[in-house]
C-alpha positions as MATLAB code, in Angstrom:
seq = 'MKLDFSRRYLRWQVHLEGF';
ca = [
       0.000    0.000    0.000;
       2.920    2.328    0.642;
       3.979    1.976   -3.007;
       0.506    2.968   -4.182;
       0.616    6.045   -1.948;
       4.064    7.001   -3.248;
       2.848    6.707   -6.850;
      -0.169    8.919   -6.149;
       2.026   11.463   -4.353;
       4.486   11.496   -7.261;
       1.623   12.094   -9.726;
       0.345   14.960   -7.588;
       3.807   16.521   -7.408;
       4.193   16.236  -11.181;
       0.845   17.973  -11.636;
       1.920   20.777   -9.329;
       5.240   21.147  -11.156;
       3.491   21.176  -14.542;
       1.134   23.847  -13.278;
];
């Protein structure tokens, strides 16, 4: 489950960086 959380966090960070 920790891996899933890390993947979601990474996607969120990427979205923030793209924005």
